[in-house]
Amino acid sequence: MSAISARIDRLPHALRDGEQLQQRLAGRGPAVFLDYDGTLTPIVERPEDAVISDSMREAVRGLAGRCPVCVVSGRDRRVVQQLMGIDDLIVAGSHGFDIWSPTEGTLEHEAGSGFESLIEGVTARLQEDAAGIDGSLVEPKKASVALHYRLVAEAERPKVREIVDRLLADHPDELKVTPGKMVFELQPKIDWDKGKAVLHLLEALDLDREDVVPLYLGDDITDEDAFRALAAKGIGIFVGSADDPEVAGRDTYAGFVLDSTEEVERFLDTLAR
């Protein structure tokens, strides 16, 4: 199956149209990959406040007892583990550069190494340049750095983009920017994204098999790379309502939709049963 995008408001629903999803599974076992922010927790104003709810934690735990479950996040892996409060789950942080498995330990991808000094310098400059913009937040990460502007006044937001553009202009061969929901993420300019991360995870965790169907749940622009990468072998589930102004009119490479994190919790419970 080739990757074909579709309007989000025209997708079948992963719960209400569950029979369609069951047909895609066709008796094979799922391996579930979950984005964190906006999928397991609602988007919040401050990233450090995105702590998973007790009921969602139990839903993830319950499913992980039945099939492989991996959280894939742009955040640092240790931060995700701390926010989730689960220490026995496969977690891929920094867009898959830093993977931890309870059975295999740390599985770092070589593509993410060698950029420590670049990211350190970019982080320091972002912190200096954004210091005068009220509401801006610089989030240092292991293999990247994010500049959040959700709390920045509308009139000040062009200044955030200018800071990012200046950095890109100064490092045209070293840096790229990945836009997200009210955030710009600066990363090393290498051929890597969440799609490649998930394909790497399938291989690293011995899940790239005919009897396994990978499911990927995500809500952000960066998750589209994973939806597209899995189009031929798995199932993408977009999390978000077509009534949301940030979602309305968008196309996605996912094959199904869930409207909210609450529906994600119900879906995980249903899948576990």
mmCIF file of C-alpha atoms in Angstrom:
data_model
loop_
_atom_site.group_PDB
_atom_site.id
_atom_site.type_symbol
_atom_site.label_atom_id
_atom_site.label_comp_id
_atom_site.label_asym_id
_atom_site.label_seq_id
_atom_site.Cartn_x
_atom_site.Cartn_y
_atom_site.Cartn_z
ATOM 1 C CA MET A 1 0.000 0.000 0.000
ATOM 2 C CA SER A 2 1.516 3.348 -1.040
ATOM 3 C CA ALA A 3 1.285 6.439 1.143
ATOM 4 C CA ILE A 4 -1.825 8.431 0.218
ATOM 5 C CA SER A 5 -2.952 11.446 2.225
ATOM 6 C CA ALA A 6 -6.597 12.193 3.017
ATOM 7 C CA ARG A 7 -8.621 14.890 4.735
ATOM 8 C CA ILE A 8 -8.756 14.292 8.477
ATOM 9 C CA ASP A 9 -12.526 14.832 8.610
ATOM 10 C CA ARG A 10 -13.022 11.997 6.082
ATOM 11 C CA LEU A 11 -11.106 9.295 7.966
ATOM 12 C CA PRO A 12 -12.839 6.306 9.568
ATOM 13 C CA HIS A 13 -12.929 6.450 13.373
ATOM 14 C CA ALA A 14 -10.720 3.915 15.186
ATOM 15 C CA LEU A 15 -13.450 3.194 17.769
ATOM 16 C CA ARG A 16 -16.758 3.714 15.951
ATOM 17 C CA ASP A 17 -15.441 2.022 12.804
ATOM 18 C CA GLY A 18 -13.493 -0.605 14.717
ATOM 19 C CA GLU A 19 -14.500 -3.394 12.354
ATOM 20 C CA GLN A 20 -12.464 -1.757 9.578
ATOM 21 C CA LEU A 21 -9.447 -1.653 11.859
ATOM 22 C CA GLN A 22 -9.921 -5.288 12.871
ATOM 23 C CA GLN A 23 -9.913 -6.245 9.190
ATOM 24 C CA ARG A 24 -6.557 -4.489 8.794
ATOM 25 C CA LEU A 25 -5.143 -6.432 11.734
ATOM 26 C CA ALA A 26 -6.379 -9.680 10.146
ATOM 27 C CA GLY A 27 -5.505 -11.904 13.076
ATOM 28 C CA ARG A 28 -1.947 -10.575 13.443
ATOM 29 C CA GLY A 29 -0.576 -9.063 16.626
ATOM 30 C CA PRO A 30 -0.212 -5.283 17.055
ATOM 31 C CA ALA A 31 2.931 -3.421 18.069
ATOM 32 C CA VAL A 32 1.811 -0.005 19.311
ATOM 33 C CA PHE A 33 3.845 3.189 18.984
ATOM 34 C CA LEU A 34 2.552 6.214 20.882
ATOM 35 C CA ASP A 35 3.475 9.872 20.604
ATOM 36 C CA TYR A 36 3.412 11.559 24.026
ATOM 37 C CA ASP A 37 2.282 15.212 23.957
ATOM 38 C CA GLY A 38 -1.192 15.575 22.461
ATOM 39 C CA THR A 39 -1.678 11.803 22.346
ATOM 40 C CA LEU A 40 -1.185 10.457 25.864
ATOM 41 C CA THR A 41 -1.615 13.885 27.469
ATOM 42 C CA PRO A 42 -3.445 17.001 26.284
ATOM 43 C CA ILE A 43 -1.297 19.846 24.956
ATOM 44 C CA VAL A 44 -0.539 22.174 27.881
ATOM 45 C CA GLU A 45 0.887 25.682 28.100
ATOM 46 C CA ARG A 46 4.095 24.577 29.848
ATOM 47 C CA PRO A 47 5.810 21.350 28.676
ATOM 48 C CA GLU A 48 6.766 20.313 32.209
ATOM 49 C CA ASP A 49 3.063 20.201 33.164
ATOM 50 C CA ALA A 50 2.262 17.414 30.680
ATOM 51 C CA VAL A 51 2.074 14.640 33.274
ATOM 52 C CA ILE A 52 0.146 11.541 32.230
ATOM 53 C CA SER A 53 -3.102 10.825 34.116
ATOM 54 C CA ASP A 54 -3.396 7.797 36.374
ATOM 55 C CA SER A 55 -6.065 6.230 34.154
ATOM 56 C CA MET A 56 -4.002 6.729 30.965
ATOM 57 C CA ARG A 57 -0.961 5.273 32.695
ATOM 58 C CA GLU A 58 -2.959 2.171 33.599
ATOM 59 C CA ALA A 59 -4.315 1.900 30.046
ATOM 60 C CA VAL A 60 -0.764 1.973 28.654
ATOM 61 C CA ARG A 61 0.413 -0.517 31.267
ATOM 62 C CA GLY A 62 -2.511 -2.814 30.543
ATOM 63 C CA LEU A 63 -1.805 -2.822 26.824
ATOM 64 C CA ALA A 64 1.946 -3.290 27.357
ATOM 65 C CA GLY A 65 1.098 -6.502 29.202
ATOM 66 C CA ARG A 66 -0.539 -7.840 26.029
ATOM 67 C CA CYS A 67 1.656 -6.569 23.177
ATOM 68 C CA PRO A 68 4.794 -4.484 22.524
ATOM 69 C CA VAL A 69 4.220 -0.787 23.343
ATOM 70 C CA CYS A 70 6.728 1.983 22.690
ATOM 71 C CA VAL A 71 6.431 5.711 23.394
ATOM 72 C CA VAL A 72 8.091 7.797 20.649
ATOM 73 C CA SER A 73 8.687 11.428 21.550
ATOM 74 C CA GLY A 74 10.724 14.427 20.536
ATOM 75 C CA ARG A 75 11.382 14.999 24.220
ATOM 76 C CA ASP A 76 14.414 13.615 25.995
ATOM 77 C CA ARG A 77 13.882 9.977 26.853
ATOM 78 C CA ARG A 78 14.503 10.442 30.585
ATOM 79 C CA VAL A 79 12.014 13.336 30.703
ATOM 80 C CA VAL A 80 9.311 11.167 29.111
ATOM 81 C CA GLN A 81 10.006 8.358 31.584
ATOM 82 C CA GLN A 82 9.753 10.811 34.481
ATOM 83 C CA LEU A 83 6.491 12.347 33.234
ATOM 84 C CA MET A 84 4.934 8.926 32.634
ATOM 85 C CA GLY A 85 6.051 7.395 35.908
ATOM 86 C CA ILE A 86 6.538 4.039 34.179
ATOM 87 C CA ASP A 87 9.983 2.438 34.309
ATOM 88 C CA ASP A 88 9.288 -0.822 32.481
ATOM 89 C CA LEU A 89 8.173 0.507 29.074
ATOM 90 C CA ILE A 90 10.090 0.901 25.816
ATOM 91 C CA VAL A 91 10.709 4.631 25.306
ATOM 92 C CA ALA A 92 12.307 6.336 22.297
ATOM 93 C CA GLY A 93 13.264 9.910 23.081
ATOM 94 C CA SER A 94 14.868 12.625 20.957
ATOM 95 C CA HIS A 95 12.938 11.419 17.870
ATOM 96 C CA GLY A 96 14.314 7.896 18.219
ATOM 97 C CA PHE A 97 17.986 8.774 18.756
ATOM 98 C CA ASP A 98 17.846 7.526 22.367
ATOM 99 C CA ILE A 99 15.913 4.277 22.908
ATOM 100 C CA TRP A 100 15.577 2.401 26.177
ATOM 101 C CA SER A 101 14.141 -1.095 26.511
ATOM 102 C CA PRO A 102 13.591 -2.912 29.837
ATOM 103 C CA THR A 103 15.193 -6.011 28.303
ATOM 104 C CA GLU A 104 17.904 -4.490 26.084
ATOM 105 C CA GLY A 105 18.817 -1.350 28.031
ATOM 106 C CA THR A 106 19.925 1.754 26.119
ATOM 107 C CA LEU A 107 19.932 1.557 22.318
ATOM 108 C CA GLU A 108 21.418 4.787 20.984
ATOM 109 C CA HIS A 109 21.299 5.394 17.231
ATOM 110 C CA GLU A 110 24.635 6.421 15.762
ATOM 111 C CA ALA A 111 22.961 9.030 13.528
ATOM 112 C CA GLY A 112 22.336 11.194 16.581
ATOM 113 C CA SER A 113 25.935 11.297 17.830
ATOM 114 C CA GLY A 114 28.614 13.865 17.092
ATOM 115 C CA PHE A 115 26.379 16.944 17.337
ATOM 116 C CA GLU A 116 26.715 17.655 21.059
ATOM 117 C CA SER A 117 28.776 20.845 20.701
ATOM 118 C CA LEU A 118 26.520 22.187 17.928
ATOM 119 C CA ILE A 119 23.352 21.674 19.989
ATOM 120 C CA GLU A 120 25.025 23.108 23.087
ATOM 121 C CA GLY A 121 26.004 26.274 21.205
ATOM 122 C CA VAL A 122 22.599 26.665 19.559
ATOM 123 C CA THR A 123 20.855 26.190 22.913
ATOM 124 C CA ALA A 124 22.963 28.912 24.537
ATOM 125 C CA ARG A 125 22.246 31.325 21.708
ATOM 126 C CA LEU A 126 18.512 30.593 21.750
ATOM 127 C CA GLN A 127 18.401 31.252 25.475
ATOM 128 C CA GLU A 128 20.199 34.576 24.978
ATOM 129 C CA ASP A 129 18.189 35.742 21.954
ATOM 130 C CA ALA A 130 14.787 34.720 23.352
ATOM 131 C CA ALA A 131 15.399 36.127 26.843
ATOM 132 C CA GLY A 132 13.593 39.369 25.993
ATOM 133 C CA ILE A 133 10.450 37.716 24.612
ATOM 134 C CA ASP A 134 7.906 37.197 27.392
ATOM 135 C CA GLY A 135 6.371 33.736 27.385
ATOM 136 C CA SER A 136 9.045 32.095 25.235
ATOM 137 C CA LEU A 137 10.565 28.889 26.575
ATOM 138 C CA VAL A 138 13.758 27.151 25.477
ATOM 139 C CA GLU A 139 13.726 23.378 26.065
ATOM 140 C CA PRO A 140 17.206 21.811 25.812
ATOM 141 C CA LYS A 141 17.283 18.197 24.642
ATOM 142 C CA LYS A 142 19.919 15.553 24.062
ATOM 143 C CA ALA A 143 19.920 15.753 20.258
ATOM 144 C CA SER A 144 18.001 18.983 19.600
ATOM 145 C CA VAL A 145 16.596 22.131 21.205
ATOM 146 C CA ALA A 146 13.022 23.444 21.116
ATOM 147 C CA LEU A 147 11.770 27.017 21.273
ATOM 148 C CA HIS A 148 8.160 27.130 22.539
ATOM 149 C CA TYR A 149 5.980 30.194 21.912
ATOM 150 C CA ARG A 150 2.486 29.156 23.023
ATOM 151 C CA LEU A 151 2.586 31.753 25.828
ATOM 152 C CA VAL A 152 4.058 34.502 23.631
ATOM 153 C CA ALA A 153 1.718 37.376 22.718
ATOM 154 C CA GLU A 154 0.470 37.234 19.109
ATOM 155 C CA ALA A 155 2.257 40.478 18.198
ATOM 156 C CA GLU A 156 5.586 39.116 19.484
ATOM 157 C CA ARG A 157 5.510 35.763 17.667
ATOM 158 C CA PRO A 158 7.200 37.037 14.473
ATOM 159 C CA LYS A 159 10.251 37.760 16.631
ATOM 160 C CA VAL A 160 10.413 34.075 17.566
ATOM 161 C CA ARG A 161 10.488 33.103 13.894
ATOM 162 C CA GLU A 162 13.192 35.726 13.240
ATOM 163 C CA ILE A 163 15.412 34.201 15.939
ATOM 164 C CA VAL A 164 15.035 30.769 14.362
ATOM 165 C CA ASP A 165 15.662 32.098 10.842
ATOM 166 C CA ARG A 166 18.872 33.838 11.958
ATOM 167 C CA LEU A 167 20.189 30.629 13.479
ATOM 168 C CA LEU A 168 19.370 28.666 10.340
ATOM 169 C CA ALA A 169 21.099 31.302 8.211
ATOM 170 C CA ASP A 170 24.218 31.050 10.392
ATOM 171 C CA HIS A 171 24.263 27.230 10.215
ATOM 172 C CA PRO A 172 22.813 26.429 6.756
ATOM 173 C CA ASP A 173 24.621 23.091 6.431
ATOM 174 C CA GLU A 174 24.302 21.985 10.051
ATOM 175 C CA LEU A 175 20.776 22.817 11.240
ATOM 176 C CA LYS A 176 17.187 22.206 10.198
ATOM 177 C CA VAL A 177 13.946 23.274 11.848
ATOM 178 C CA THR A 178 10.932 21.072 12.491
ATOM 179 C CA PRO A 179 7.755 23.056 13.242
ATOM 180 C CA GLY A 180 5.222 21.683 15.711
ATOM 181 C CA LYS A 181 2.285 22.960 17.726
ATOM 182 C CA MET A 182 3.496 26.418 18.852
ATOM 183 C CA VAL A 183 7.113 25.231 18.846
ATOM 184 C CA PHE A 184 10.150 25.304 16.591
ATOM 185 C CA GLU A 185 12.597 22.432 17.053
ATOM 186 C CA LEU A 186 16.161 22.879 15.845
ATOM 187 C CA GLN A 187 17.898 19.626 14.961
ATOM 188 C CA PRO A 188 21.086 18.500 13.209
ATOM 189 C CA LYS A 189 20.576 18.556 9.461
ATOM 190 C CA ILE A 190 20.547 14.825 8.868
ATOM 191 C CA ASP A 191 18.129 12.497 7.119
ATOM 192 C CA TRP A 192 16.184 11.451 10.200
ATOM 193 C CA ASP A 193 12.585 11.802 11.383
ATOM 194 C CA LYS A 194 9.942 9.903 13.376
ATOM 195 C CA GLY A 195 9.230 7.666 10.386
ATOM 196 C CA LYS A 196 12.821 6.501 10.167
ATOM 197 C CA ALA A 197 12.859 6.190 13.949
ATOM 198 C CA VAL A 198 9.869 3.827 13.948
ATOM 199 C CA LEU A 199 11.323 1.697 11.140
ATOM 200 C CA HIS A 200 14.577 1.541 13.115
ATOM 201 C CA LEU A 201 12.642 0.539 16.242
ATOM 202 C CA LEU A 202 10.810 -2.253 14.410
ATOM 203 C CA GLU A 203 14.159 -3.692 13.367
ATOM 204 C CA ALA A 204 15.947 -3.076 16.687
ATOM 205 C CA LEU A 205 13.119 -4.673 18.694
ATOM 206 C CA ASP A 206 12.682 -7.626 16.282
ATOM 207 C CA LEU A 207 9.165 -6.512 15.349
ATOM 208 C CA ASP A 208 9.661 -6.237 11.582
ATOM 209 C CA ARG A 209 7.791 -9.476 10.964
ATOM 210 C CA GLU A 210 4.827 -10.665 8.921
ATOM 211 C CA ASP A 211 2.859 -11.570 12.055
ATOM 212 C CA VAL A 212 3.136 -8.034 13.519
ATOM 213 C CA VAL A 213 1.108 -4.970 12.516
ATOM 214 C CA PRO A 214 2.633 -1.692 13.756
ATOM 215 C CA LEU A 215 0.104 0.919 14.918
ATOM 216 C CA TYR A 216 1.249 4.515 15.353
ATOM 217 C CA LEU A 217 -0.831 7.109 17.226
ATOM 218 C CA GLY A 218 0.132 10.780 16.969
ATOM 219 C CA ASP A 219 -1.263 14.283 16.665
ATOM 220 C CA ASP A 220 1.499 16.543 15.355
ATOM 221 C CA ILE A 221 3.084 17.444 12.024
ATOM 222 C CA THR A 222 6.187 15.444 12.985
ATOM 223 C CA ASP A 223 4.018 12.312 13.299
ATOM 224 C CA GLU A 224 3.133 12.470 9.598
ATOM 225 C CA ASP A 225 6.581 11.031 8.786
ATOM 226 C CA ALA A 226 5.692 7.964 10.868
ATOM 227 C CA PHE A 227 2.241 7.631 9.283
ATOM 228 C CA ARG A 228 3.814 7.782 5.833
ATOM 229 C CA ALA A 229 6.602 5.319 6.701
ATOM 230 C CA LEU A 230 4.098 2.751 7.980
ATOM 231 C CA ALA A 231 1.560 3.107 5.159
ATOM 232 C CA ALA A 232 2.720 -0.112 3.479
ATOM 233 C CA LYS A 233 2.956 -2.250 6.604
ATOM 234 C CA GLY A 234 0.963 -0.709 9.437
ATOM 235 C CA ILE A 235 -1.837 1.559 10.605
ATOM 236 C CA GLY A 236 -1.596 5.254 11.426
ATOM 237 C CA ILE A 237 -4.127 6.834 13.785
ATOM 238 C CA PHE A 238 -4.348 10.622 13.889
ATOM 239 C CA VAL A 239 -5.338 12.109 17.256
ATOM 240 C CA GLY A 240 -7.316 15.331 16.993
ATOM 241 C CA SER A 241 -10.696 16.759 16.101
ATOM 242 C CA ALA A 242 -11.454 18.248 12.680
ATOM 243 C CA ASP A 243 -13.277 20.980 14.630
ATOM 244 C CA ASP A 244 -9.956 22.175 16.086
ATOM 245 C CA PRO A 245 -8.750 25.260 14.143
ATOM 246 C CA GLU A 246 -5.191 23.835 14.163
ATOM 247 C CA VAL A 247 -6.491 20.649 12.511
ATOM 248 C CA ALA A 248 -9.323 21.837 10.248
ATOM 249 C CA GLY A 249 -8.650 21.347 6.550
ATOM 250 C CA ARG A 250 -5.456 19.369 7.102
ATOM 251 C CA ASP A 251 -4.515 16.230 5.222
ATOM 252 C CA THR A 252 -2.846 13.276 6.910
ATOM 253 C CA TYR A 253 -1.163 10.011 5.956
ATOM 254 C CA ALA A 254 -2.952 8.268 8.831
ATOM 255 C CA GLY A 255 -5.713 5.791 8.043
ATOM 256 C CA PHE A 256 -7.928 6.348 11.095
ATOM 257 C CA VAL A 257 -8.749 9.107 13.564
ATOM 258 C CA LEU A 258 -9.411 9.495 17.283
ATOM 259 C CA ASP A 259 -10.815 12.853 18.385
ATOM 260 C CA SER A 260 -9.094 13.297 21.756
ATOM 261 C CA THR A 261 -6.716 11.892 24.354
ATOM 262 C CA GLU A 262 -9.788 10.523 26.163
ATOM 263 C CA GLU A 263 -10.598 8.468 23.078
ATOM 264 C CA VAL A 264 -6.968 7.316 22.940
ATOM 265 C CA GLU A 265 -7.393 5.928 26.456
ATOM 266 C CA ARG A 266 -10.588 4.111 25.465
ATOM 267 C CA PHE A 267 -8.886 2.754 22.343
ATOM 268 C CA LEU A 268 -5.908 1.408 24.297
ATOM 269 C CA ASP A 269 -8.271 -0.275 26.758
ATOM 270 C CA THR A 270 -10.281 -1.768 23.889
ATOM 271 C CA LEU A 271 -7.164 -3.001 22.107
ATOM 272 C CA ALA A 272 -5.885 -4.643 25.298
ATOM 273 C CA ARG A 273 -9.135 -6.586 25.597
#
